[in-house]
CSV table of C-alpha atoms and ligand atoms in Angstrom, one decimal:
chain,number,residue,atom,x,y,z
A,1,MET,CA,9.1,13.0,20.5
A,2,GLN,CA,12.1,12.4,23.0
A,3,PHE,CA,10.7,9.2,25.1
A,4,GLU,CA,12.2,8.3,28.1
A,5,ASN,CA,12.2,5.1,30.2
A,6,SER,CA,11.0,6.3,33.7
A,7,ARG,CA,7.8,5.8,35.5
A,8,GLU,CA,7.4,9.0,36.2
A,9,PHE,CA,7.6,9.9,32.3
A,10,ALA,CA,5.3,7.5,31.2
A,11,ARG,CA,2.9,9.1,34.0
A,12,ASP,CA,3.3,12.7,32.4
A,13,LEU,CA,2.1,11.0,29.0
A,14,ASP,CA,-1.0,9.9,31.2
A,15,LYS,CA,-1.7,13.1,32.3
A,16,GLN,CA,-2.0,14.7,29.1
A,17,ASP,CA,-3.7,11.9,27.2
A,18,LYS,CA,-7.0,13.5,26.5
A,19,LEU,CA,-8.9,9.3,26.5
A,20,ALA,CA,-7.3,8.6,30.2
A,21,LYS,CA,-10.7,9.0,31.4
A,22,TYR,CA,-12.0,5.7,29.5
A,23,ARG,CA,-9.7,3.4,31.3
A,24,ASP,CA,-12.1,3.7,34.2
A,25,GLU,CA,-15.0,2.9,31.9
A,26,PHE,CA,-13.6,-1.0,31.7
A,27,ILE,CA,-13.5,-3.5,33.8
A,28,PHE,CA,-10.1,-5.2,34.4
A,29,PRO,CA,-9.0,-8.6,35.7
A,30,LYS,CA,-6.7,-9.1,38.6
A,31,VAL,CA,-3.9,-11.0,39.3
A,32,LYS,CA,-2.7,-10.7,42.8
A,33,GLY,CA,-5.5,-8.6,43.6
A,34,LYS,CA,-4.1,-5.7,41.0
A,35,ASP,CA,-5.9,-5.1,37.7
A,36,VAL,CA,-3.8,-6.9,34.9
A,37,ILE,CA,-1.6,-4.9,32.1
A,38,TYR,CA,-4.2,-6.3,29.3
A,39,PHE,CA,-2.1,-6.4,26.0
A,40,VAL,CA,-4.9,-8.7,24.2
A,41,GLY,CA,-7.7,-6.3,23.4
A,42,ASN,CA,-6.7,-7.5,19.4
A,43,SER,CA,-8.1,-11.3,21.0
A,44,LEU,CA,-10.9,-9.9,23.2
A,45,GLY,CA,-11.1,-6.6,24.3
A,46,LEU,CA,-12.2,-5.7,27.8
A,47,GLN,CA,-15.7,-5.2,29.5
A,48,PRO,CA,-17.2,-2.0,29.5
A,49,LYS,CA,-18.9,-1.1,32.6
A,50,ARG,CA,-21.8,0.1,30.4
A,51,ALA,CA,-22.5,-3.4,28.6
A,52,ARG,CA,-24.1,-4.6,32.0
A,53,LYS,CA,-26.6,-2.0,31.8
A,54,TYR,CA,-27.3,-2.7,28.5
A,55,VAL,CA,-27.6,-6.4,28.7
A,56,ASP,CA,-30.2,-5.4,32.1
A,57,GLU,CA,-32.3,-3.1,30.2
A,58,VAL,CA,-32.9,-6.1,27.6
A,59,MET,CA,-33.4,-8.7,30.6
A,60,LYS,CA,-36.2,-6.3,31.9
A,61,ASP,CA,-38.0,-5.8,28.6
A,62,TRP,CA,-38.1,-9.3,28.6
A,63,ALA,CA,-40.0,-9.9,32.0
A,64,GLU,CA,-41.7,-7.1,31.7
A,65,LEU,CA,-43.0,-6.8,28.4
A,66,GLY,CA,-42.5,-10.3,26.8
A,67,VAL,CA,-43.3,-10.3,23.2
A,68,GLU,CA,-44.5,-7.0,23.2
A,69,GLY,CA,-40.7,-5.6,23.4
A,70,HIS,CA,-40.6,-6.4,19.6
A,71,PHE,CA,-42.4,-3.3,19.5
A,72,HIS,CA,-42.7,-1.8,23.1
A,73,ALA,CA,-39.1,-1.7,24.6
A,74,GLU,CA,-37.7,1.4,24.9
A,75,LYS,CA,-34.6,0.4,22.4
A,76,ALA,CA,-37.6,-1.9,20.5
A,77,TRP,CA,-36.3,-5.0,19.0
A,78,TRP,CA,-38.0,-5.7,16.0
A,79,ASP,CA,-35.7,-2.6,14.4
A,80,TYR,CA,-32.8,-3.1,17.0
A,81,HIS,CA,-30.0,-3.9,14.9
A,82,GLU,CA,-30.8,-0.6,12.9
A,83,ARG,CA,-29.3,1.4,15.7
A,84,PHE,CA,-25.8,0.4,14.7
A,85,SER,CA,-25.7,1.5,10.8
A,86,GLU,CA,-25.1,5.2,11.8
A,87,LYS,CA,-22.6,4.7,13.9
A,88,LEU,CA,-20.8,1.6,12.6
A,89,SER,CA,-20.8,3.6,9.1
A,90,LYS,CA,-18.3,6.5,10.5
A,91,ILE,CA,-15.7,3.4,12.1
A,92,VAL,CA,-15.5,1.8,8.6
A,93,GLY,CA,-16.1,4.7,6.4
A,94,ALA,CA,-19.2,3.9,4.5
A,95,GLN,CA,-23.0,5.1,4.3
A,96,PRO,CA,-25.4,4.1,6.7
A,97,SER,CA,-26.9,2.0,4.3
A,98,GLU,CA,-24.1,-0.2,3.4
A,99,VAL,CA,-23.7,-1.4,6.9
A,100,THR,CA,-25.5,-4.3,9.2
A,101,VAL,CA,-24.7,-6.4,12.2
A,102,MET,CA,-25.6,-9.9,12.5
A,103,ASN,CA,-24.5,-13.5,13.0
A,104,THR,CA,-20.9,-14.2,13.5
A,105,LEU,CA,-17.8,-13.7,11.5
A,106,THR,CA,-17.1,-16.5,9.5
A,107,VAL,CA,-20.9,-17.3,9.1
A,108,ASN,CA,-21.1,-13.7,7.8
A,109,LEU,CA,-17.9,-14.6,4.9
A,110,HIS,CA,-19.8,-17.7,3.7
A,111,LEU,CA,-23.1,-15.4,3.1
A,112,LEU,CA,-21.0,-12.8,1.4
A,113,MET,CA,-19.6,-15.6,-0.5
A,114,VAL,CA,-22.4,-16.7,-2.0
A,115,SER,CA,-23.2,-13.1,-3.2
A,116,PHE,CA,-19.3,-12.3,-4.3
A,117,TYR,CA,-18.0,-16.0,-4.9
A,118,ARG,CA,-19.5,-17.3,-8.0
A,119,PRO,CA,-16.8,-18.9,-10.8
A,120,THR,CA,-17.3,-20.1,-14.0
A,121,GLU,CA,-15.1,-22.1,-15.8
A,122,ASN,CA,-12.5,-19.5,-16.8
A,123,ARG,CA,-12.8,-17.3,-14.1
A,124,TYR,CA,-12.7,-19.1,-10.5
A,125,LYS,CA,-9.8,-18.2,-8.5
A,126,ILE,CA,-9.7,-16.9,-5.4
A,127,ILE,CA,-6.4,-14.4,-3.8
A,128,CYS,CA,-5.4,-14.4,-0.6
A,129,GLU,CA,-2.4,-14.3,2.0
A,130,GLU,CA,-0.5,-16.9,3.2
A,131,LYS,CA,-1.0,-18.4,6.6
A,132,ALA,CA,-4.4,-16.9,6.8
A,133,PHE,CA,-6.5,-16.8,9.8
A,134,PRO,CA,-7.5,-20.6,10.0
A,135,SER,CA,-10.8,-19.4,10.1
A,136,ASP,CA,-10.6,-18.0,6.3
A,137,GLN,CA,-8.6,-20.5,5.0
A,138,TYR,CA,-11.3,-23.0,6.1
A,139,MET,CA,-13.9,-21.0,4.9
A,140,ILE,CA,-12.4,-20.5,1.7
A,141,SER,CA,-11.6,-23.8,0.6
A,142,SER,CA,-14.7,-24.9,1.8
A,143,GLN,CA,-16.7,-22.9,-0.4
A,144,VAL,CA,-14.0,-23.8,-3.4
A,145,ARG,CA,-15.0,-27.4,-3.1
A,146,PHE,CA,-18.5,-26.1,-2.6
A,147,HIS,CA,-18.0,-25.0,-5.9
A,148,GLY,CA,-16.9,-28.3,-7.3
A,149,TYR,CA,-13.4,-26.8,-8.1
A,150,ASP,CA,-9.7,-28.0,-6.5
A,151,PRO,CA,-8.3,-25.8,-3.4
A,152,SER,CA,-4.8,-25.8,-4.5
A,153,GLU,CA,-5.6,-24.7,-8.4
A,154,ALA,CA,-8.7,-22.4,-7.3
A,155,ILE,CA,-7.0,-20.7,-4.2
A,156,VAL,CA,-3.8,-18.7,-5.1
A,157,GLU,CA,-1.4,-17.3,-1.9
A,158,ILE,CA,0.2,-14.1,-1.7
A,159,LYS,CA,3.8,-15.4,-0.3
A,160,LYS,CA,5.9,-13.0,1.7
A,161,ARG,CA,9.8,-13.2,0.2
A,162,GLU,CA,12.1,-15.3,1.7
A,163,GLY,CA,14.0,-13.7,4.7
A,164,GLU,CA,10.9,-11.0,5.0
A,165,GLN,CA,8.4,-10.8,8.1
A,166,ASN,CA,5.6,-8.8,6.0
A,167,PHE,CA,4.0,-8.7,2.6
A,168,ARG,CA,5.2,-6.1,-0.1
A,169,THR,CA,2.1,-4.3,-1.6
A,170,GLU,CA,3.9,-4.5,-5.2
A,171,ASP,CA,3.8,-7.9,-4.5
A,172,ILE,CA,-0.1,-8.6,-4.1
A,173,LEU,CA,-0.5,-5.9,-7.0
A,174,ALA,CA,1.4,-8.1,-9.4
A,175,LYS,CA,-0.1,-11.6,-8.3
A,176,ILE,CA,-3.3,-10.0,-9.0
A,177,GLU,CA,-1.9,-8.9,-12.6
A,178,GLU,CA,-0.6,-12.2,-12.7
A,179,VAL,CA,-3.8,-14.6,-11.9
A,180,GLY,CA,-5.8,-11.9,-14.7
A,181,GLU,CA,-9.3,-12.7,-15.9
A,182,GLU,CA,-8.8,-16.1,-13.7
A,183,CYS,CA,-9.7,-14.3,-10.8
A,184,ALA,CA,-12.7,-14.2,-9.2
A,185,LEU,CA,-12.3,-12.7,-5.6
A,186,VAL,CA,-9.7,-11.5,-3.9
A,187,LEU,CA,-10.3,-11.7,0.0
A,188,ILE,CA,-7.7,-10.9,2.4
A,189,GLY,CA,-7.5,-9.9,6.1
A,190,GLY,CA,-7.1,-5.8,6.4
A,191,VAL,CA,-4.8,-6.3,9.3
A,192,ASN,CA,-2.6,-9.5,8.8
A,193,TYR,CA,-3.3,-10.9,12.9
A,194,TYR,CA,-0.2,-12.2,13.4
A,195,THR,CA,2.1,-9.6,12.6
A,196,GLY,CA,0.0,-6.6,12.7
A,197,GLN,CA,1.2,-5.2,9.2
A,198,VAL,CA,-1.9,-3.2,7.7
A,199,PHE,CA,-2.3,-3.4,4.0
A,200,ASP,CA,-2.9,-1.0,1.4
A,201,MET,CA,-6.6,-2.1,0.8
A,202,GLU,CA,-7.4,1.5,-1.6
A,203,LYS,CA,-4.7,0.0,-4.0
A,204,VAL,CA,-5.2,-3.5,-4.1
A,205,THR,CA,-9.0,-2.9,-4.2
A,206,LYS,CA,-8.3,-0.8,-7.3
A,207,LYS,CA,-6.1,-3.8,-8.7
A,208,GLY,CA,-8.3,-6.1,-7.9
A,209,HIS,CA,-11.6,-4.8,-9.9
A,210,GLU,CA,-9.1,-3.8,-12.8
A,211,VAL,CA,-8.7,-7.6,-13.4
A,212,GLY,CA,-12.5,-7.8,-13.1
A,213,ALA,CA,-12.9,-9.7,-9.8
A,214,PHE,CA,-14.5,-8.5,-6.3
A,215,VAL,CA,-12.7,-7.4,-3.9
A,216,GLY,CA,-14.0,-8.0,0.0
A,217,TRP,CA,-11.9,-8.0,3.3
A,218,ASP,CA,-11.6,-9.3,6.6
A,219,LEU,CA,-11.7,-6.4,8.8
A,220,ALA,CA,-11.4,-8.7,12.5
A,221,HIS,CA,-8.1,-7.0,13.4
A,222,ALA,CA,-8.7,-3.8,11.5
A,223,ALA,CA,-12.4,-3.0,12.5
A,224,GLY,CA,-12.2,-0.2,15.5
A,225,ASN,CA,-8.4,-0.4,15.4
A,226,ILE,CA,-7.5,1.7,12.3
A,227,GLU,CA,-9.1,4.3,10.0
A,228,LEU,CA,-11.3,2.5,7.2
A,229,LYS,CA,-12.8,4.5,4.5
A,230,LEU,CA,-14.2,1.1,2.4
A,231,SER,CA,-17.1,3.2,0.6
A,232,GLU,CA,-14.0,6.0,-1.2
A,233,TRP,CA,-11.9,3.0,-1.3
A,234,ASN,CA,-14.9,1.0,-3.3
A,235,VAL,CA,-14.8,-2.1,-1.4
A,236,ASP,CA,-17.3,-4.8,-2.8
A,237,PHE,CA,-17.5,-6.7,0.6
A,238,ALA,CA,-16.2,-6.5,4.5
A,239,ALA,CA,-16.8,-8.4,7.6
A,240,TRP,CA,-15.6,-8.1,10.9
A,241,CYS,CA,-16.5,-9.3,14.2
A,242,SER,CA,-17.0,-7.1,17.0
A,243,TYR,CA,-15.1,-8.5,20.0
A,244,LYS,CA,-11.3,-8.0,19.3
A,245,TYR,CA,-11.1,-3.8,19.1
A,246,MET,CA,-14.6,-3.1,19.6
A,247,ASN,CA,-15.3,-4.7,23.1
A,248,SER,CA,-18.6,-6.2,23.1
A,249,GLY,CA,-18.0,-9.5,24.6
A,250,PRO,CA,-16.9,-13.0,23.4
A,251,GLY,CA,-18.0,-14.4,20.3
A,252,ASN,CA,-20.7,-11.3,19.8
A,253,ALA,CA,-22.0,-10.8,16.4
A,254,SER,CA,-20.0,-9.7,13.2
A,255,GLY,CA,-20.4,-6.7,11.5
A,256,CYS,CA,-21.1,-6.4,7.3
A,257,PHE,CA,-20.3,-4.1,4.9
A,258,ILE,CA,-21.9,-4.3,1.5
A,259,ASN,CA,-21.4,-1.6,-1.3
A,260,LYS,CA,-24.4,0.2,-2.1
A,261,ARG,CA,-23.9,-0.5,-6.0
A,262,TYR,CA,-25.3,-4.3,-4.9
A,263,HIS,CA,-28.4,-3.4,-2.8
A,264,ASN,CA,-31.2,-2.8,-5.6
A,265,LYS,CA,-29.0,-5.4,-7.6
A,266,LYS,CA,-32.2,-7.9,-8.7
A,267,ASP,CA,-29.9,-10.7,-10.1
A,268,ILE,CA,-27.8,-10.9,-7.3
A,269,PRO,CA,-27.5,-14.2,-5.5
A,270,ARG,CA,-28.1,-14.4,-1.7
A,271,PHE,CA,-28.9,-16.4,1.4
A,272,GLU,CA,-32.5,-14.8,2.3
A,273,GLY,CA,-34.4,-15.0,6.0
A,274,TRP,CA,-37.3,-12.5,6.8
A,275,TRP,CA,-35.2,-9.9,8.7
A,276,GLY,CA,-34.1,-9.2,5.1
A,277,HIS,CA,-37.4,-8.3,3.9
A,278,ASN,CA,-39.1,-5.1,3.4
A,279,LYS,CA,-39.1,-4.1,6.9
A,280,ALA,CA,-42.6,-2.6,6.8
A,281,ARG,CA,-44.3,-5.6,5.2
A,282,ARG,CA,-42.0,-7.9,7.5
A,283,PHE,CA,-44.9,-9.0,9.7
A,284,LEU,CA,-47.2,-9.8,7.0
A,285,MET,CA,-45.7,-12.7,6.0
A,286,GLU,CA,-46.0,-12.6,2.6
A,287,PRO,CA,-44.6,-15.4,0.3
A,288,GLU,CA,-42.6,-13.1,-1.8
A,289,PHE,CA,-39.3,-11.4,-0.6
A,290,GLN,CA,-38.9,-8.4,-1.3
A,291,PRO,CA,-35.3,-6.9,0.3
A,292,GLU,CA,-34.6,-4.0,1.8
A,293,PRO,CA,-32.8,-1.3,-0.3
A,294,SER,CA,-29.8,-2.0,2.1
A,295,ALA,CA,-27.1,-4.5,3.1
A,296,ASN,CA,-29.9,-5.5,5.6
A,297,ALA,CA,-31.0,-7.4,2.2
A,298,TRP,CA,-28.4,-9.9,3.7
A,299,GLN,CA,-30.1,-10.1,7.3
A,300,VAL,CA,-31.4,-13.4,8.1
A,301,SER,CA,-32.8,-14.4,11.1
A,302,ASN,CA,-34.5,-12.2,14.1
A,303,ALA,CA,-31.2,-10.0,16.1
A,304,PRO,CA,-30.2,-12.0,19.0
A,305,ILE,CA,-31.0,-8.8,21.0
A,306,LEU,CA,-29.0,-10.0,24.2
A,307,ALA,CA,-25.6,-10.3,22.4
A,308,LEU,CA,-26.1,-7.3,20.4
A,309,ALA,CA,-27.0,-5.1,24.0
A,310,PRO,CA,-23.0,-5.1,24.8
A,311,TYR,CA,-21.8,-3.9,21.3
A,312,LEU,CA,-24.1,-1.4,21.0
A,313,ALA,CA,-22.9,-0.2,24.3
A,314,SER,CA,-19.9,-0.4,23.0
A,315,LEU,CA,-20.2,1.5,20.1
A,316,GLU,CA,-21.8,4.2,21.6
A,317,MET,CA,-18.2,5.0,23.3
A,318,PHE,CA,-16.7,4.5,19.8
A,319,ASP,CA,-19.3,7.3,18.6
A,320,GLU,CA,-18.3,9.3,21.7
A,321,VAL,CA,-14.6,9.2,21.3
A,322,GLY,CA,-14.4,8.9,17.5
A,323,MET,CA,-11.3,7.4,15.6
A,324,PRO,CA,-9.4,10.2,14.7
A,325,ALA,CA,-8.8,10.3,18.9
A,326,LEU,CA,-8.4,6.7,19.0
A,327,VAL,CA,-6.1,6.8,16.2
A,328,GLU,CA,-4.1,9.6,17.9
A,329,LYS,CA,-3.3,7.6,21.3
A,330,ARG,CA,-2.7,4.7,19.7
A,331,ASN,CA,0.7,5.7,17.5
A,332,LYS,CA,1.4,7.3,20.5
A,333,ILE,CA,1.2,4.2,22.8
A,334,VAL,CA,2.6,2.0,20.1
A,335,ALA,CA,5.7,4.1,19.7
A,336,TYR,CA,6.3,4.5,23.3
A,337,LEU,CA,5.8,0.9,24.1
A,338,GLU,CA,8.4,-0.2,20.9
A,339,PHE,CA,10.8,2.4,22.4
A,340,ILE,CA,10.6,0.6,25.9
A,341,LEU,CA,10.9,-2.6,23.9
A,342,HIS,CA,14.4,-1.1,22.6
A,343,GLU,CA,15.5,-0.3,25.8
A,344,ILE,CA,15.2,-3.2,27.9
A,345,ASP,CA,16.4,-5.2,25.2
A,346,LYS,CA,19.7,-3.1,25.4
A,347,GLU,CA,19.8,-3.8,29.1
A,348,VAL,CA,19.3,-7.5,29.0
A,349,GLU,CA,20.9,-8.2,26.0
A,350,SER,CA,18.2,-10.2,24.8
A,351,THR,CA,18.0,-9.7,21.0
A,352,PHE,CA,14.2,-8.9,20.4
A,353,GLU,CA,12.7,-8.5,16.7
A,354,ILE,CA,9.8,-6.5,16.2
A,355,ILE,CA,8.4,-8.0,13.0
A,356,THR,CA,5.5,-5.5,12.8
A,357,PRO,CA,6.4,-3.4,10.1
A,358,ALA,CA,8.1,-0.2,11.6
A,359,ASN,CA,6.6,2.7,9.6
A,360,GLN,CA,3.4,4.1,10.8
A,361,ARG,CA,1.6,3.6,7.6
A,362,GLU,CA,2.1,0.0,7.6
A,363,ARG,CA,0.8,-1.0,11.5
A,364,ALA,CA,-1.3,-0.1,14.2
A,365,THR,CA,-2.2,-1.3,17.4
A,366,GLN,CA,-0.5,-4.5,17.5
A,367,LEU,CA,3.3,-5.4,17.9
A,368,SER,CA,4.8,-8.6,17.2
A,369,VAL,CA,7.8,-9.4,18.4
A,370,PHE,CA,10.3,-12.2,18.0
A,371,LEU,CA,12.2,-13.2,21.5
A,372,HIS,CA,14.8,-15.2,20.5
A,373,GLY,CA,16.3,-17.0,22.9
A,374,GLU,CA,13.5,-17.3,24.8
A,375,GLY,CA,10.5,-19.7,25.3
A,376,LYS,CA,7.2,-20.2,26.9
A,377,GLU,CA,8.3,-20.1,30.4
A,378,LEU,CA,8.4,-16.0,30.1
A,379,PHE,CA,5.2,-16.0,28.4
A,380,LYS,CA,4.3,-17.7,32.0
A,381,TYR,CA,6.2,-15.4,33.8
A,382,LEU,CA,4.6,-12.2,32.4
A,383,MET,CA,0.9,-14.1,33.0
A,384,ASP,CA,2.2,-14.8,36.9
A,385,ASN,CA,3.0,-11.2,37.1
A,386,GLY,CA,-0.1,-9.4,35.9
A,387,VAL,CA,0.5,-8.9,32.1
A,388,ILE,CA,-1.8,-10.5,29.6
A,389,THR,CA,0.1,-11.1,26.1
A,390,ASP,CA,-0.6,-13.7,23.4
A,391,TRP,CA,1.9,-16.5,22.9
A,392,ARG,CA,2.6,-18.0,19.4
A,393,GLU,CA,4.6,-20.5,18.5
A,394,PRO,CA,7.5,-20.6,18.4
A,395,ASN,CA,8.4,-17.6,20.5
A,396,VAL,CA,6.3,-14.5,19.0
A,397,ILE,CA,4.4,-12.6,21.9
A,398,ARG,CA,2.1,-10.0,20.1
A,399,LEU,CA,1.5,-7.2,22.1
A,400,ALA,CA,-1.7,-4.9,21.6
A,401,PRO,CA,-2.1,-2.0,23.8
A,402,ALA,CA,-5.8,-0.6,23.1
A,403,PRO,CA,-5.6,3.1,23.4
A,404,PHE,CA,-9.3,2.8,25.0
A,405,TYR,CA,-8.3,1.3,28.2
A,406,CYS,CA,-4.2,0.9,28.3
A,407,SER,CA,-2.0,3.7,29.6
A,408,PHE,CA,1.4,4.8,29.5
A,409,GLU,CA,2.3,3.5,32.7
A,410,ASP,CA,1.2,0.2,31.9
A,411,MET,CA,4.0,-0.4,29.2
A,412,TYR,CA,6.9,1.4,31.4
A,413,GLU,CA,5.6,-1.6,34.1
A,414,PHE,CA,5.4,-4.3,31.7
A,415,GLY,CA,9.1,-3.3,30.4
A,416,GLN,CA,10.5,-3.8,34.4
A,417,ILE,CA,8.3,-6.9,34.3
A,418,LEU,CA,9.7,-8.5,31.4
A,419,LYS,CA,13.5,-7.3,32.1
A,420,LYS,CA,12.9,-9.4,35.4
A,421,GLY,CA,11.3,-12.4,33.5
A,422,ILE,CA,14.2,-12.3,31.3
A,423,LEU,CA,16.7,-11.9,33.9
A,424,LYS,CA,15.4,-15.1,35.9
A,425,HIS,CA,16.2,-17.9,33.6
B,1,LIG,C1,-11.0,-13.4,15.0
B,1,LIG,C2,-10.7,-14.2,13.5
B,1,LIG,C3,-11.9,-14.9,12.9
B,1,LIG,C4,-12.4,-15.7,14.0
B,1,LIG,O1,-13.8,-15.4,13.1
B,1,LIG,P1,-15.4,-15.8,14.1
B,1,LIG,O2,-16.2,-16.2,13.1
B,1,LIG,O3,-15.9,-15.0,14.7
B,1,LIG,O4,-14.8,-16.9,15.0
B,1,LIG,C5,-12.0,-14.8,11.8
B,1,LIG,N1,-10.9,-14.3,11.2
B,1,LIG,C6,-9.9,-13.8,11.4
B,1,LIG,C7,-9.0,-13.0,10.0
B,1,LIG,C8,-9.7,-13.0,12.8
B,1,LIG,O5,-8.6,-12.4,12.9
């Protein structure tokens, strides 16, 4: 498609956009009385208007029913988390029994490591990407130390090549091959948080299995952003937070995937609690743990219903729209944003460098842009003028136009504000 850098053209694209009506389902922060241009749905998604209704329902049930809400609320609390399985399974490409929602992301990764990182004298290494999200680095390093190994020996990082911004699949596969029988676990972010690069999860998973390792994915930047096929790719486990692309609210619950081949395994180690116990017998308070025959066996505590309520509201919107429609709009709006960036770059003789891969296969909603010669004052200018972006040292902005609520006109308008901001200093 031939794009144009004009308001009229952008408005035309909005008219053709089947998801345009969803913009009105979200609440936008305002700057100087105007809705902001929100590029940080990869960090904290906007609040869906329906979220409040779902939270209010829980508050009302709690007020009117007290503890009876566990069984007699319209959406009963004792199995509230099970309302997520089917809808979430469609988002991550899994069977409903393979998906559950509980705790928060880093906590879940720790819990999953109990099951899937079981180092032995000869097989104890974990392969991850260099400069992984800090929480993942701390998590992996503390797990390794917990088991009595030395992180500098047990953690093997996949590196980018000198002068390159992204990882090459061939290098990841080669590293797995090289570590071979010493590799206990491959654990990588499915979409890199810094560059927005999408990894070839199918190939990497296959290679990890070839050397006899478990393979898990941190899908914080992938869930609700890209099409996933966790069952088909034969992934062992995965976890994601819900407050980024999935718009569930700050610090909210995490989703987990646990491949069904582990569900009824008696010898799999796991940290257990009563919410993972056979649900028909949960309240009999029996001494012996009987795991649910699903990912729910990994549940520990009774579910935080007030937190899950807005997540459920958001999930129902994903279910209405479906990932294919979101992906279709995502591809178009990101391509338009890329076009706008190139156009503005020509006009201001600046030197933007988009470090996100240019090919569609390796990228999703996020474009990370090096603004050579620009400093943090540009970021501040954007902020003061109603554009919320994310700044990372030294001078990278991350732009993620979430397809649910960003418009093509937003992209045009952003270009105009960016141009003014650069010409100003
Ligand atoms: C956002 C993010 C996290 C955050 O973890 P929490 O436990 O939810 O605070 C962890 N890992 C990655 C890769 C992330 O992008």
